[in-house]
CSV table of C-alpha atoms and ligand atoms in Angstrom, one decimal:
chain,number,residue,atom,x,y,z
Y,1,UNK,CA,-64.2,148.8,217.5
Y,2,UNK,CA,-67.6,149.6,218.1
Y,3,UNK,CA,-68.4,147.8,214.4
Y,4,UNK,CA,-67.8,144.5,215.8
Y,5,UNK,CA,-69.9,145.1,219.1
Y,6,UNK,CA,-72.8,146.2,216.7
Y,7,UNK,CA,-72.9,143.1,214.1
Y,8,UNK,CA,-72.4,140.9,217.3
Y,9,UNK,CA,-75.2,142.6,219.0
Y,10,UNK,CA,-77.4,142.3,215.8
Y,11,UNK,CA,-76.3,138.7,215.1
Y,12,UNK,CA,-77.6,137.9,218.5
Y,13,UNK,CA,-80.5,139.9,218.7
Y,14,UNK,CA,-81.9,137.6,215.6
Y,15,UNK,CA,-84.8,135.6,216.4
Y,16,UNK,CA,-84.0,133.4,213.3
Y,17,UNK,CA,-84.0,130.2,212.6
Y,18,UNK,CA,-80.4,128.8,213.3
Y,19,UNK,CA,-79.3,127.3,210.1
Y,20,UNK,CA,-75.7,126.3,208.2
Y,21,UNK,CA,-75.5,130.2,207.1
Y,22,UNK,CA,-75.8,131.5,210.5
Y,23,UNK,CA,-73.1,129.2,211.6
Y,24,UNK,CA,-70.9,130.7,208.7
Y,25,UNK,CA,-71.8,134.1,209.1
Y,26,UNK,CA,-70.9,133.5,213.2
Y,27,UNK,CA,-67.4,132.1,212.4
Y,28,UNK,CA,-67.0,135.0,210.2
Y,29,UNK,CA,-68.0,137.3,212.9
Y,30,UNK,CA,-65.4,135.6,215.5
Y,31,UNK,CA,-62.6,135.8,213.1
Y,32,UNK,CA,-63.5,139.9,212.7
Y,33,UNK,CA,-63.5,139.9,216.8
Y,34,UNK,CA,-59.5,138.4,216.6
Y,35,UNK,CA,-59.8,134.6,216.9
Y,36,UNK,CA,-58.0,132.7,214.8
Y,37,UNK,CA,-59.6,130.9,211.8
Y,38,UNK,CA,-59.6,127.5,213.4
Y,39,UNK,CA,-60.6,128.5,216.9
Y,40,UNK,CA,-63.4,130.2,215.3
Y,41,UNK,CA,-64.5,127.3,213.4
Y,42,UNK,CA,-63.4,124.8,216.5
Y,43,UNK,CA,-66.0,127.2,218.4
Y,44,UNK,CA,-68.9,127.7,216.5
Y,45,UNK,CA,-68.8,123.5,215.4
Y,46,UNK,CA,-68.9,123.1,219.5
Y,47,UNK,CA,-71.7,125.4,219.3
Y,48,UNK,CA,-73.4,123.5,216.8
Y,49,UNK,CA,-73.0,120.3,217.9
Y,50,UNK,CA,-74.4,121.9,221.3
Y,51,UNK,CA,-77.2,123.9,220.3
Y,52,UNK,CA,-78.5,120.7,218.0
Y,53,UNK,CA,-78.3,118.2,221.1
Y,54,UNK,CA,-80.1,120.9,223.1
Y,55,UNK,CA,-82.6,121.6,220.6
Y,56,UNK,CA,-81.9,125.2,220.5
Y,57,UNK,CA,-82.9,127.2,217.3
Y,58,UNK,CA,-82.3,130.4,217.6
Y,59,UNK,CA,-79.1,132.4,217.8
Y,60,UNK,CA,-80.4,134.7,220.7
Y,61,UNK,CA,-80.9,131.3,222.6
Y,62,UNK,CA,-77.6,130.2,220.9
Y,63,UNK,CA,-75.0,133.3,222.8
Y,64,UNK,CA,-76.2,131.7,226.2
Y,65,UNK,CA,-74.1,128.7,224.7
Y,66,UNK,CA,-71.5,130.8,223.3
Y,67,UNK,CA,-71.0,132.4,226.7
Y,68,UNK,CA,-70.8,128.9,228.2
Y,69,UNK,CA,-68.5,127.4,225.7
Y,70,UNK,CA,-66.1,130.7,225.8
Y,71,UNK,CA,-66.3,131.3,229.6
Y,72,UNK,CA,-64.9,127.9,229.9
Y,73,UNK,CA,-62.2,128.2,227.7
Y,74,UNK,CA,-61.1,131.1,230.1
Y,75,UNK,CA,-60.7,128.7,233.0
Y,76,UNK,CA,-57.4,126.6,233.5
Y,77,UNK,CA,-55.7,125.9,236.0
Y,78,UNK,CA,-53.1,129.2,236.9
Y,79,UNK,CA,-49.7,128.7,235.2
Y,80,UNK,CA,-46.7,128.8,238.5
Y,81,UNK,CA,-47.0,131.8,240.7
Y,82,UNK,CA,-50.1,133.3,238.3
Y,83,UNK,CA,-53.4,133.0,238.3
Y,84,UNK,CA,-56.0,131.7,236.4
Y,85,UNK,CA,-57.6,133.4,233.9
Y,86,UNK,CA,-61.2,132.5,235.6
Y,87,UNK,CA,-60.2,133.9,238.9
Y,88,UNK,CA,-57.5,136.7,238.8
Y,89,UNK,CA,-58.8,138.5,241.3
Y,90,UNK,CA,-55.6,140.7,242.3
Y,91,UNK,CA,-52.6,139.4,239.7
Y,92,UNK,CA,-50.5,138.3,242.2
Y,93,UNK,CA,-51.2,138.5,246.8
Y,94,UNK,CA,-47.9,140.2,247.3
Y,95,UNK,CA,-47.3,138.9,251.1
Y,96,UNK,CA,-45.0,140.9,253.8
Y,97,UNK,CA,-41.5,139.8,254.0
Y,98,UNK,CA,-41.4,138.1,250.8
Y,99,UNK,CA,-39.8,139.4,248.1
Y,100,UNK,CA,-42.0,139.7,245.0
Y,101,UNK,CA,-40.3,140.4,241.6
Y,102,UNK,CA,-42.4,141.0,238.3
Y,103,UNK,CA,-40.9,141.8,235.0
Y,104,UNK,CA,-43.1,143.7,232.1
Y,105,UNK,CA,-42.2,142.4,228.7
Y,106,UNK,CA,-43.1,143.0,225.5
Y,107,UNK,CA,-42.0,144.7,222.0
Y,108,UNK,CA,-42.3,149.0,222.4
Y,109,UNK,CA,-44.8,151.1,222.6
Y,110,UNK,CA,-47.5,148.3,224.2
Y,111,UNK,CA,-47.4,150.5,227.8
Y,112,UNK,CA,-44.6,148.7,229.3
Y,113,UNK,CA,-43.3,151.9,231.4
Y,114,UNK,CA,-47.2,153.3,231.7
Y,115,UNK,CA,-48.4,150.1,233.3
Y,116,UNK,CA,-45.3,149.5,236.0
Y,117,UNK,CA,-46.3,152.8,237.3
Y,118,UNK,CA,-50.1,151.6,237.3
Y,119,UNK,CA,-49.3,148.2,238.9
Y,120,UNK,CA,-46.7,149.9,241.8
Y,121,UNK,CA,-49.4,152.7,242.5
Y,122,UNK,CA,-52.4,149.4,242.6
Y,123,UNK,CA,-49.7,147.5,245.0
Y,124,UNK,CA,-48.7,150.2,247.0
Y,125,UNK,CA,-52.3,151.2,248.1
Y,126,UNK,CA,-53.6,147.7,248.6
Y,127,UNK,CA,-50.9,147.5,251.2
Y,128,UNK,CA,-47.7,146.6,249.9
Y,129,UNK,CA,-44.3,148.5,249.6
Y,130,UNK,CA,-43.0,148.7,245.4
Y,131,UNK,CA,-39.9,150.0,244.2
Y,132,UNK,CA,-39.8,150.9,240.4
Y,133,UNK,CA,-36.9,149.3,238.8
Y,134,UNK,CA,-36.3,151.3,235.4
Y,135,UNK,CA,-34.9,148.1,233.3
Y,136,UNK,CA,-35.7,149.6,229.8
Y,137,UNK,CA,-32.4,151.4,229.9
Y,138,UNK,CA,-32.5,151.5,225.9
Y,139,UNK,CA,-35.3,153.6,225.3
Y,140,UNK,CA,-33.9,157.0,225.9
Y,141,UNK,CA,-37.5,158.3,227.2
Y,142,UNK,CA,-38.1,155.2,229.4
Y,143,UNK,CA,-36.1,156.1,232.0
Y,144,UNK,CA,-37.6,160.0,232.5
Y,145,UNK,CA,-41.2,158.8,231.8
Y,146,UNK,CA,-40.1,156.3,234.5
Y,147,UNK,CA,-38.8,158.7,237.3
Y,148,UNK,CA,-41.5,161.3,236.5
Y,149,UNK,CA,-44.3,158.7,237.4
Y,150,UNK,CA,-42.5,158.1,240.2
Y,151,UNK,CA,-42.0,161.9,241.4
Y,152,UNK,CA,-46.2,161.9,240.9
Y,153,UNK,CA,-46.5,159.2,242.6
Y,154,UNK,CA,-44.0,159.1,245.6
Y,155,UNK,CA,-42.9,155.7,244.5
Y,156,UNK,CA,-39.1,154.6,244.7
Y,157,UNK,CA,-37.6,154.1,241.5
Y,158,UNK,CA,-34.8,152.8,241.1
Y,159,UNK,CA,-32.7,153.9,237.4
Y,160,UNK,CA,-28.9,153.8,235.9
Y,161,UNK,CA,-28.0,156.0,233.0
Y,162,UNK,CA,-29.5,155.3,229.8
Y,163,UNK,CA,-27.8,152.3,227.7
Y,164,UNK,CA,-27.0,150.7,231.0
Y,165,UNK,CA,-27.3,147.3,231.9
Y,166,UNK,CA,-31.0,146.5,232.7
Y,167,UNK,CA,-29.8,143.4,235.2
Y,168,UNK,CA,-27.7,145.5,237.0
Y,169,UNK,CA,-30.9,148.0,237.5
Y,170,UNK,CA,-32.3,144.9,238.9
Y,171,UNK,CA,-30.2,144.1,241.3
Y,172,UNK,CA,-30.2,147.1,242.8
Y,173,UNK,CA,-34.0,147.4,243.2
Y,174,UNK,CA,-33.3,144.1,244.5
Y,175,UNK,CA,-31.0,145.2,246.9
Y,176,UNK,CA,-33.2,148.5,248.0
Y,177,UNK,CA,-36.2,146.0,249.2
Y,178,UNK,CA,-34.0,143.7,251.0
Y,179,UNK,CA,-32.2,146.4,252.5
Y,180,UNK,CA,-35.8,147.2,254.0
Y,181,UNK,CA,-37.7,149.4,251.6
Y,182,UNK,CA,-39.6,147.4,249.8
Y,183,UNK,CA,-41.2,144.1,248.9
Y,184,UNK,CA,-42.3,143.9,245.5
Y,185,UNK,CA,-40.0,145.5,242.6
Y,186,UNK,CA,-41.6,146.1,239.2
Y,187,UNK,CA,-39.2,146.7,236.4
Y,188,UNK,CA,-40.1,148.1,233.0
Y,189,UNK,CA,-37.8,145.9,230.6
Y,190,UNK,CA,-36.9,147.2,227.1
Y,191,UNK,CA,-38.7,146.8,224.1
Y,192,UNK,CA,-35.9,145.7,221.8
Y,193,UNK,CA,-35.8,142.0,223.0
Y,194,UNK,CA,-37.9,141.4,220.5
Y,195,UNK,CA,-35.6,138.3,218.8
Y,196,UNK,CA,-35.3,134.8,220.5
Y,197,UNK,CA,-31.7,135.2,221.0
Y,198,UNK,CA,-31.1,138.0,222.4
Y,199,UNK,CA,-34.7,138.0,224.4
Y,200,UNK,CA,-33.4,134.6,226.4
Y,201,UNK,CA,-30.3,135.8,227.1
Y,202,UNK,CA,-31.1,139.1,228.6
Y,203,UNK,CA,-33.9,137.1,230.6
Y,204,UNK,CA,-31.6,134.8,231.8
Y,205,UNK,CA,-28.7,137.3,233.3
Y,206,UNK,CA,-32.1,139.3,234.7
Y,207,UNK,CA,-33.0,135.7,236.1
Y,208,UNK,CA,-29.9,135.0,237.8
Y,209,UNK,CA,-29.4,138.2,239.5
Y,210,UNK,CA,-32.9,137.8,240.6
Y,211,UNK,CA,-31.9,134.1,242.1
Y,212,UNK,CA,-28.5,135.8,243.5
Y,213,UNK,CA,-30.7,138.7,245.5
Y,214,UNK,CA,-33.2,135.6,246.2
Y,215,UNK,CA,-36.3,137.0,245.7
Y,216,UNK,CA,-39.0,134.5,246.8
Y,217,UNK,CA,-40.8,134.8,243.1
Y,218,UNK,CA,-40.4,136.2,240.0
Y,219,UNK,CA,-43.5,137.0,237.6
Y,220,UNK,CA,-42.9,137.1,233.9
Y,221,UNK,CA,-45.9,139.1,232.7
Y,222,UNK,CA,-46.1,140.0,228.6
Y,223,UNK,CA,-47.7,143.5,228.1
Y,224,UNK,CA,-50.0,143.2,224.8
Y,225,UNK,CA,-51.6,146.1,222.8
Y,226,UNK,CA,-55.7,144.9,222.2
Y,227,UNK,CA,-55.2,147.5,219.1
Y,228,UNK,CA,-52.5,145.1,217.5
Y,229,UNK,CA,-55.2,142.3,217.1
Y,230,UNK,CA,-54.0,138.8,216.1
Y,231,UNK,CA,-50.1,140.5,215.7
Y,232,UNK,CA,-50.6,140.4,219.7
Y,233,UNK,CA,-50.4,136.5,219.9
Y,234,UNK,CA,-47.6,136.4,217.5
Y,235,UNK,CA,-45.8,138.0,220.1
Y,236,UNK,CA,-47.3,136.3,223.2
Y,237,UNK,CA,-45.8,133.0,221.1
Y,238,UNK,CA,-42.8,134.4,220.8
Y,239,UNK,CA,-41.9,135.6,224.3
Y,240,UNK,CA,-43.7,132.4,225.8
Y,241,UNK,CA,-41.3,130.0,223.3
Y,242,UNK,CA,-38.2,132.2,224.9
Y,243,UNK,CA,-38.7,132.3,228.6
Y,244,UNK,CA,-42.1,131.1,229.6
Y,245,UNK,CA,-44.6,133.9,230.4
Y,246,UNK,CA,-46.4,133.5,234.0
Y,247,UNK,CA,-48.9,136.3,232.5
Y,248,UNK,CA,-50.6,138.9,230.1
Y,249,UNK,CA,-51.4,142.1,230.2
Y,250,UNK,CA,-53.8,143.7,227.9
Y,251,UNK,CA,-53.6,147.6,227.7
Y,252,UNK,CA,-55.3,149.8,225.2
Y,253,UNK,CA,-59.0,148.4,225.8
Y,254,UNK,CA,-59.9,151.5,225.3
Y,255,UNK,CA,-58.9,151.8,222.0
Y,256,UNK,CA,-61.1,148.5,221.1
Y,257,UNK,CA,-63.8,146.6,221.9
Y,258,UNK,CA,-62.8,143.2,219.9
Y,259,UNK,CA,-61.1,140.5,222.1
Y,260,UNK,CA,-61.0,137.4,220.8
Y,261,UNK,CA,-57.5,137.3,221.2
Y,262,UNK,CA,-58.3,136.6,224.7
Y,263,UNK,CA,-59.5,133.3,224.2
Y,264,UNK,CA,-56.3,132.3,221.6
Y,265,UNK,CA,-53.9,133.1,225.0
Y,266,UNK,CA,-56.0,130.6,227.2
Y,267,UNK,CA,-56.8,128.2,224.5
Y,268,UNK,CA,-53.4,128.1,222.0
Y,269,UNK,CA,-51.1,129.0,224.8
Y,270,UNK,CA,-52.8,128.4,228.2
Y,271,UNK,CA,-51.7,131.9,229.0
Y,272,UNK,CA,-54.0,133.8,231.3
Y,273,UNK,CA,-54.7,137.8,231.2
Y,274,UNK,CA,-53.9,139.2,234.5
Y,275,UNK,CA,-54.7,142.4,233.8
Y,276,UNK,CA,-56.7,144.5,231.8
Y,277,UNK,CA,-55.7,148.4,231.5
Y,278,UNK,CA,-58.3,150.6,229.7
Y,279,UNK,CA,-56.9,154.0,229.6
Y,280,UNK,CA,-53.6,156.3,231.1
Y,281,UNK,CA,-54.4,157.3,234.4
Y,282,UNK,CA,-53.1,155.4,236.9
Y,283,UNK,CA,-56.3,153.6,237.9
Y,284,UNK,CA,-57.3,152.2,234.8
Y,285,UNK,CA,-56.0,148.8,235.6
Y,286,UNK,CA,-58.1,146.3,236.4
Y,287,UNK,CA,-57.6,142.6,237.1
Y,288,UNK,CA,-59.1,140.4,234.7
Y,289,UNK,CA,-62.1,139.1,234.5
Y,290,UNK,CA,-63.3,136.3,232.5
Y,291,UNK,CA,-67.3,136.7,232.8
Y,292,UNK,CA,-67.7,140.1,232.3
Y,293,UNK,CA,-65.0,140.1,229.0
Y,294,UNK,CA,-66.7,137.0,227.6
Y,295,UNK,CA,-70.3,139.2,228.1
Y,296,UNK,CA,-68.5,142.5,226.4
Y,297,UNK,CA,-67.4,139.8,223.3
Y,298,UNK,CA,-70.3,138.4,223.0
Y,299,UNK,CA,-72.6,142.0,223.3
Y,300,UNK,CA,-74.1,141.2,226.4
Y,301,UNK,CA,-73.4,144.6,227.5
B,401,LIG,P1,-43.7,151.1,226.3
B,401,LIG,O1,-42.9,151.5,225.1
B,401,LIG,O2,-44.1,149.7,226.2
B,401,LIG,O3,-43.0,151.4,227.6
B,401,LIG,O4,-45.0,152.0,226.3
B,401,LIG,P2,-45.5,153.3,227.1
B,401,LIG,O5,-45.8,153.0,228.5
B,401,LIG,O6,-44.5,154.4,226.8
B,401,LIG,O7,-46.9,153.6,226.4
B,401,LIG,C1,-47.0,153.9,225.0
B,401,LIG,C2,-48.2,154.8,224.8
B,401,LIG,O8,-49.4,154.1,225.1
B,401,LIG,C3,-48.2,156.0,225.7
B,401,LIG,O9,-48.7,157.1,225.0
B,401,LIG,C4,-49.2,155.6,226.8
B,401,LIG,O10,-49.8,156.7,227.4
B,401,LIG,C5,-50.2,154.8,226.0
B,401,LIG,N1,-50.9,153.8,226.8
B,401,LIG,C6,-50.4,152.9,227.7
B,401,LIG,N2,-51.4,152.2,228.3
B,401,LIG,C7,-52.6,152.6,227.7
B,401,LIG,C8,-54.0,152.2,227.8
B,401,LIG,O11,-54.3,151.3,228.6
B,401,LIG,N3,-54.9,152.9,227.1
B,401,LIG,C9,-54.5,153.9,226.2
B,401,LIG,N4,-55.4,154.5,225.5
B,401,LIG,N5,-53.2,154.3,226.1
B,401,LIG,C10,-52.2,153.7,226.8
């Protein structure tokens, strides 16, 4: 929201004196820009403490410490087969001859099916050969919106009837890139698994038909609306607790320009973005990347 990139621009801009109320009024500001209540105040008492051993007395002088304190909270070492947050330069190297898998999670309506087309038209022209496996095979749309992209796009996809079974989908996606076509599938997976339960055990018959067509990795990548705020980590805690995310996505960046969520991922959950998607053409992906969110948070540009 442009609201929140104006009062952090102004709060910054001050040449003030740096006092208690500023501090306040900053935690304030962070918990307006979607950080949690206690990583806003764990952040701006870093700050503090920072700013006072540095003898720094200003809050323009003080977002240069802010930067600091938040880029580092972006770095970590990358969770198996994904990257770091600090240097996600392509999501995943997708290499010849090995089988890549990823699977897009996450509750409907985030841009599950809109960014498996985005991320199969980004692999395919940096080299590598996608099929689109349609795995939401509950969302009666899913499946058209699926094959449509892929009739604009000339990509392979791969789809059963609706109310199929989304493993099965899978494996036969699977199955097409062994048998030569392919080397990475991306599968749009449906929406509903939104309780514990029944999330784990879809993900575990999808895992074991992925182990049976032994594909050399398997990415578990959560696709988050920004728009949905702090609501976004509630799910990110939930999918992570039922089958260990390698990966976020953030789509909708368009929409708004808070992102303090961002740093709850990395710091509460030590979940990296891999991705950023701003828009609904097919290029408006972009891998993440920490220094230039933590300048757009922080009204640098
Ligand atoms: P799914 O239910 O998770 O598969 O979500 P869809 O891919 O069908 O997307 C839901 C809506 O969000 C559609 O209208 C998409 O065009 C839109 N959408 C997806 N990604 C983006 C994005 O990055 N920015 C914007 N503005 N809209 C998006």
């Amino acid at each position: 929201m442009a609201g929140f990139t104006d009062k952090i621009k102004r709060f910054f801009g001050m040449q003030t004196p740096l006092d208690g109320g500023l501090f306040d009024d900053l935690t304030d500001l962070l918990v307006e820009g979607d950080f949690g209540a206690a990583e806003a105040f764990g952040t701006v008492e870093t700050l503090r403490a920072l700013c006072k051993k540095r003898k720094i007395d200003t809050a323009e002088a003080a977002r240069d410490v802010l930067v600091e304190i938040l880029t580092g909270d972006l770095c970590f070492p990358a969770p198996s087969g994904g990257n770091s947050a600090g240097n996600a330069p392509e999501g995943v190297r997708v290499e010849p001859g090995k089988l890549t898998a990823i699977l897009l999670l996450g509750v409907n309506g985030v841009g599950k099916t809109t960014t498996a087309a985005k991320l199969a038209v980004r692999y395919r022209d940096a080299g590598s050969r996608p099929i689109l496996a349609a795995a939401d095979t509950f969302r009666a749309a899913a499946v058209d919106q699926l094959k449509l992209h892929g009739e604009r796009t000339g990509i392979r996809v791969v789809a059963h009837r609706q109310g199929g079974d989304s493993a099965a989908v899978i494996y036969d996606a699977l199955e097409a890139a062994r048998a030569g076509a392919g080397d990475l599938v991306v599968a749009d997976t449906a929406g509903r698994m939104h309780t514990k339960a029944a999330l784990v055990e879809e993900l575990k018959k999808i895992d074991r038909v992925i182990e049976s067509k032994s594909a050399e990795r398997c990415l578990k990548w959560l696709v988050l609306d920004a728009t949905t705020g702090r609501n976004a980590l509630v799910q990110a805690e939930t999918f992570h607790a039922a089958v260990r995310l390698d990966g976020v996505i953030l789509t909708k960046t368009d929409s708004t320009a808070k992102g303090g969520v961002v740093f709850s991922l990395a710091k509460s959950l030590g979940l990296a973005v891999v991705f950023t998607a701003n828009g609904e053409k097919y290029g408006d992906i972009h891998p993440f990347d920490a220094a230039s969110w933590v300048r757009g948070f922080t009204g640098l540009v």
